[in-house]
Structure formats: structure tokens, C-alpha cells
Short mmCIF file of N, CA and C in Angstrom, two decimals:
data_model
loop_
_atom_site.label_atom_id
_atom_site.label_comp_id
_atom_site.label_asym_id
_atom_site.label_seq_id
_atom_site.Cartn_x
_atom_site.Cartn_y
_atom_site.Cartn_z
N UNK A 1 -25.37 -46.53 8.97
CA UNK A 1 -25.68 -47.43 10.18
C UNK A 1 -26.15 -48.63 9.69
N UNK A 2 -26.67 -48.08 8.47
CA UNK A 2 -27.31 -50.08 8.09
C UNK A 2 -25.56 -51.33 7.28
N UNK A 3 -25.26 -50.22 6.90
CA UNK A 3 -23.80 -50.33 6.28
C UNK A 3 -23.21 -51.15 6.73
N UNK A 4 -22.49 -50.00 7.38
CA UNK A 4 -21.83 -50.19 9.01
C UNK A 4 -22.19 -52.27 9.65
N UNK A 5 -22.93 -52.37 10.41
CA UNK A 5 -23.97 -53.99 10.86
C UNK A 5 -24.12 -54.38 9.39
N UNK A 6 -23.82 -54.21 8.04
CA UNK A 6 -24.29 -54.88 7.62
C UNK A 6 -23.11 -56.07 6.47
N UNK A 7 -21.99 -54.39 7.13
CA UNK A 7 -20.24 -55.07 6.26
C UNK A 7 -19.90 -55.41 7.82
N UNK A 8 -19.80 -55.43 9.74
CA UNK A 8 -19.59 -56.46 10.03
C UNK A 8 -20.09 -57.91 9.68
N UNK A 9 -20.98 -58.09 9.70
CA UNK A 9 -21.82 -58.80 9.19
C UNK A 9 -20.85 -59.93 8.47
N UNK A 10 -20.72 -59.65 7.18
CA UNK A 10 -19.61 -59.55 6.57
C UNK A 10 -18.94 -60.24 6.47
N UNK A 11 -17.68 -59.61 7.39
CA UNK A 11 -17.26 -59.54 7.57
C UNK A 11 -16.03 -60.67 8.78
N UNK A 12 -17.32 -60.28 9.56
CA UNK A 12 -17.69 -61.76 10.88
C UNK A 12 -16.88 -63.04 9.49
N UNK A 13 -18.29 -63.32 8.31
CA UNK A 13 -18.43 -64.82 8.29
C UNK A 13 -17.20 -64.55 8.13
N UNK A 14 -16.11 -64.43 7.59
CA UNK A 14 -14.85 -64.42 6.51
C UNK A 14 -14.28 -65.54 7.68
N UNK A 15 -13.82 -66.56 7.82
CA UNK A 15 -13.03 -66.58 8.62
C UNK A 15 -11.80 -66.43 8.44
N UNK A 16 -11.27 -65.85 7.36
CA UNK A 16 -9.47 -65.46 8.53
C UNK A 16 -9.10 -64.29 9.10
N UNK A 17 -10.05 -63.97 9.50
CA UNK A 17 -10.59 -62.95 10.35
C UNK A 17 -10.81 -63.09 11.38
N UNK A 18 -10.67 -61.07 12.39
CA UNK A 18 -11.41 -61.54 13.28
C UNK A 18 -11.41 -60.37 13.74
N UNK A 19 -12.77 -59.68 13.73
CA UNK A 19 -13.70 -58.29 13.76
C UNK A 19 -14.06 -58.27 14.28
N UNK A 20 -13.67 -56.63 14.80
CA UNK A 20 -14.08 -55.82 16.36
C UNK A 20 -15.75 -54.70 15.89
N UNK A 21 -16.75 -55.15 17.17
CA UNK A 21 -17.72 -54.94 17.02
C UNK A 21 -17.37 -52.46 16.38
N UNK A 22 -17.73 -52.10 16.04
CA UNK A 22 -17.34 -50.74 16.06
C UNK A 22 -19.37 -50.08 16.06
N UNK A 23 -18.81 -49.12 16.37
CA UNK A 23 -19.96 -47.82 16.99
C UNK A 23 -20.13 -46.26 16.23
N UNK A 24 -18.38 -46.95 15.74
CA UNK A 24 -18.16 -45.68 14.62
C UNK A 24 -17.49 -45.71 12.92
N UNK A 25 -17.12 -44.90 12.07
CA UNK A 25 -17.62 -45.29 10.56
C UNK A 25 -16.82 -45.97 10.75
N UNK A 26 -16.16 -46.89 10.44
CA UNK A 26 -14.63 -47.35 10.47
C UNK A 26 -14.44 -48.68 11.00
N UNK A 27 -13.84 -50.48 11.09
CA UNK A 27 -14.19 -51.99 11.24
C UNK A 27 -12.73 -52.33 11.55
N UNK A 28 -12.82 -52.52 12.42
CA UNK A 28 -10.71 -52.84 12.77
C UNK A 28 -11.06 -54.56 12.48
N UNK A 29 -10.31 -55.22 12.02
CA UNK A 29 -10.36 -56.23 11.77
C UNK A 29 -8.90 -56.66 11.73
N UNK A 30 -8.10 -57.90 11.84
CA UNK A 30 -6.82 -58.39 12.50
C UNK A 30 -7.11 -58.99 10.93
N UNK A 31 -6.17 -59.37 10.03
CA UNK A 31 -5.89 -60.45 9.88
C UNK A 31 -4.36 -61.04 9.54
N UNK A 32 -3.48 -62.39 8.85
CA UNK A 32 -2.02 -62.97 8.92
C UNK A 32 -2.35 -62.19 7.42
N UNK A 33 -1.09 -61.44 7.05
CA UNK A 33 -0.62 -60.55 5.87
C UNK A 33 -1.52 -60.00 5.77
N UNK A 34 -1.45 -58.63 6.47
CA UNK A 34 -2.45 -57.34 6.56
C UNK A 34 -1.57 -56.47 5.48
N UNK A 35 -0.68 -57.16 5.50
CA UNK A 35 0.02 -55.76 4.11
C UNK A 35 0.23 -55.79 3.07
N UNK A 36 -0.74 -57.70 3.47
CA UNK A 36 0.36 -57.89 1.14
C UNK A 36 -1.79 -58.15 1.51
N UNK A 37 -2.89 -57.71 2.13
CA UNK A 37 -3.79 -58.28 1.07
C UNK A 37 -3.92 -56.37 1.35
N UNK A 38 -4.08 -55.53 2.04
CA UNK A 38 -4.39 -53.92 1.84
C UNK A 38 -2.99 -52.77 0.18
N UNK A 39 -2.27 -54.00 0.16
CA UNK A 39 -1.24 -53.21 -1.08
C UNK A 39 -2.79 -54.14 -2.01
N UNK A 40 -2.26 -55.24 -1.93
CA UNK A 40 -3.68 -55.56 -3.18
C UNK A 40 -4.50 -55.88 -3.39
N UNK A 41 -4.86 -54.53 -2.21
CA UNK A 41 -6.94 -53.44 -2.10
C UNK A 41 -5.96 -52.69 -2.61
N UNK A 42 -5.56 -51.62 -2.86
CA UNK A 42 -4.28 -50.97 -2.82
C UNK A 42 -5.20 -50.65 -4.73
N UNK A 43 -3.78 -52.18 -5.46
CA UNK A 43 -3.07 -52.29 -6.40
C UNK A 43 -5.39 -51.85 -7.16
N UNK A 44 -7.17 -52.10 -6.55
CA UNK A 44 -8.02 -52.60 -7.30
C UNK A 44 -8.12 -50.81 -7.00
N UNK A 45 -7.42 -50.17 -6.74
CA UNK A 45 -7.94 -49.33 -6.78
C UNK A 45 -8.93 -48.56 -4.66
N UNK A 46 -9.00 -49.06 -3.57
CA UNK A 46 -9.29 -49.89 -2.52
C UNK A 46 -8.70 -49.41 -1.21
N UNK A 47 -9.15 -48.05 -0.89
CA UNK A 47 -7.81 -48.17 0.10
C UNK A 47 -8.74 -48.09 1.70
N UNK A 48 -7.77 -48.61 2.57
CA UNK A 48 -8.44 -49.42 3.03
C UNK A 48 -6.65 -48.47 4.91
N UNK A 49 -6.92 -49.00 6.24
CA UNK A 49 -5.87 -48.54 6.55
C UNK A 49 -4.53 -49.75 6.67
N UNK A 50 -3.75 -49.35 7.17
CA UNK A 50 -2.27 -50.79 7.51
C UNK A 50 -2.75 -49.74 8.63
N UNK A 51 -3.41 -50.41 10.16
CA UNK A 51 -2.99 -49.80 11.48
C UNK A 51 -2.13 -51.74 11.67
N UNK A 52 -1.64 -51.64 11.40
CA UNK A 52 -0.43 -53.24 11.64
C UNK A 52 0.68 -52.51 12.38
N UNK A 53 1.21 -50.45 12.53
CA UNK A 53 2.56 -50.68 13.08
C UNK A 53 2.54 -50.52 14.61
N UNK A 54 1.05 -49.87 14.69
CA UNK A 54 0.45 -49.88 16.53
C UNK A 54 0.08 -51.04 17.07
N UNK A 55 -0.49 -51.55 15.42
CA UNK A 55 -1.90 -52.92 16.49
C UNK A 55 -1.56 -53.75 14.50
N UNK A 56 -0.12 -55.28 15.24
CA UNK A 56 0.51 -56.69 14.39
C UNK A 56 -1.66 -56.40 14.48
N UNK A 57 -1.08 -57.16 12.64
CA UNK A 57 -1.99 -57.57 12.01
C UNK A 57 -3.21 -56.96 11.50
N UNK A 58 -3.37 -55.29 11.72
CA UNK A 58 -4.96 -55.19 12.02
C UNK A 58 -4.37 -53.99 10.45
N UNK A 59 -6.12 -53.99 10.03
CA UNK A 59 -6.00 -53.61 8.97
C UNK A 59 -7.70 -52.88 9.46
N UNK A 60 -8.25 -51.60 8.70
CA UNK A 60 -8.88 -50.98 9.55
C UNK A 60 -10.30 -50.21 7.55
N UNK A 61 -10.98 -50.99 7.49
CA UNK A 61 -12.07 -49.80 6.65
C UNK A 61 -13.16 -48.93 6.84
N UNK A 62 -13.42 -48.43 6.71
CA UNK A 62 -14.27 -47.02 6.13
C UNK A 62 -15.50 -47.93 5.72
N UNK A 63 -16.62 -47.91 6.42
CA UNK A 63 -17.91 -47.79 6.47
C UNK A 63 -18.25 -46.80 5.22
N UNK A 64 -18.64 -47.29 3.67
CA UNK A 64 -18.42 -46.79 2.45
C UNK A 64 -20.30 -46.98 2.51
N UNK A 65 -20.57 -46.57 1.00
CA UNK A 65 -21.59 -46.46 0.18
C UNK A 65 -22.13 -47.88 0.22
N UNK A 66 -23.43 -48.90 -0.49
CA UNK A 66 -23.18 -50.28 -1.03
C UNK A 66 -22.14 -50.54 -1.28
N UNK A 67 -22.19 -50.01 -2.69
CA UNK A 67 -21.12 -49.85 -4.17
C UNK A 67 -20.66 -50.22 -3.50
N UNK A 68 -19.14 -49.68 -2.48
CA UNK A 68 -18.15 -49.46 -2.28
C UNK A 68 -17.85 -50.84 -1.46
N UNK A 69 -18.77 -50.92 -0.37
CA UNK A 69 -19.06 -51.90 0.70
C UNK A 69 -19.06 -53.53 -0.37
N UNK A 70 -20.02 -53.59 -0.81
CA UNK A 70 -19.84 -54.55 -2.11
C UNK A 70 -18.23 -54.75 -2.58
N UNK A 71 -17.61 -53.87 -3.45
CA UNK A 71 -16.62 -53.72 -3.75
C UNK A 71 -16.00 -55.00 -3.09
N UNK A 72 -15.12 -54.04 -2.36
CA UNK A 72 -14.10 -54.21 -0.77
C UNK A 72 -14.61 -55.88 -0.65
N UNK A 73 -16.62 -56.08 -0.27
CA UNK A 73 -15.43 -57.22 0.23
C UNK A 73 -14.92 -58.26 -1.00
N UNK A 74 -16.11 -58.16 -1.73
CA UNK A 74 -15.49 -58.80 -3.50
C UNK A 74 -14.63 -59.48 -3.54
N UNK A 75 -12.95 -58.16 -3.42
CA UNK A 75 -11.97 -57.75 -4.21
C UNK A 75 -11.39 -58.41 -2.43
N UNK A 76 -11.83 -58.53 -1.42
CA UNK A 76 -10.74 -58.82 -0.38
C UNK A 76 -11.71 -60.45 0.11
N UNK A 77 -12.21 -61.35 -0.48
CA UNK A 77 -12.77 -62.42 -0.05
C UNK A 77 -11.50 -62.69 -1.76
N UNK A 78 -11.33 -62.59 -2.77
CA UNK A 78 -10.74 -63.06 -3.90
C UNK A 78 -8.93 -62.78 -3.70
N UNK A 79 -9.17 -61.93 -3.31
CA UNK A 79 -8.06 -61.85 -2.12
C UNK A 79 -6.94 -63.32 -1.57
N UNK A 80 -7.87 -62.69 -0.14
CA UNK A 80 -7.84 -64.08 0.53
C UNK A 80 -7.84 -65.79 0.03
N UNK A 81 -8.42 -65.73 -0.79
CA UNK A 81 -8.57 -66.90 -1.46
C UNK A 81 -7.13 -67.45 -1.83
N UNK A 82 -6.31 -66.09 -3.06
CA UNK A 82 -5.35 -66.44 -3.81
C UNK A 82 -4.34 -67.18 -1.84
N UNK A 83 -4.08 -66.76 -0.67
CA UNK A 83 -3.24 -66.42 -0.01
C UNK A 83 -3.45 -68.16 0.88
#
């Protein structure tokens, strides 16, 4: 729960994202160029779910350990800077 709250808070601070509250072990967020972002994260060894076929521009990330979440946030921010 603590990591989910932290991950939600950190994602919410990123201007390019629309983040939805969650009580589950994952967080849903919308972002333009979601497929490109999902592929870029995958190349970094970070697997998240592309929900775009059902929900346009939507991605879902599972809440992981502190280290996993920190790596995800760092890589996501770097990718977004490049777009």
C-alpha cells in the first residue's frame, strides 16, 4: 500500500500523465504516444501493460518493490523528456 501511494503520487507529478487512483496492485494512467512509451520501457527491461486497444492512450503499471518502482519512474521520466 505504501509503495502504491508513493508511485501514484510520483506519477501524478508528471504533467504529461493523467493518473487514476487505485486500490489494486496496479495504477492506470493515460499518456499520448502510449505505444511508443511502452516499447521504450520494454527495451529497458520494464514491462507494463498497454491497454490502448480497449482504452485509448492508456497504460497500466503493476506496483513493485521500491527498487522496481524507482527504476520505472526514472526510465519513464527519461523517455518522456525525449518525446
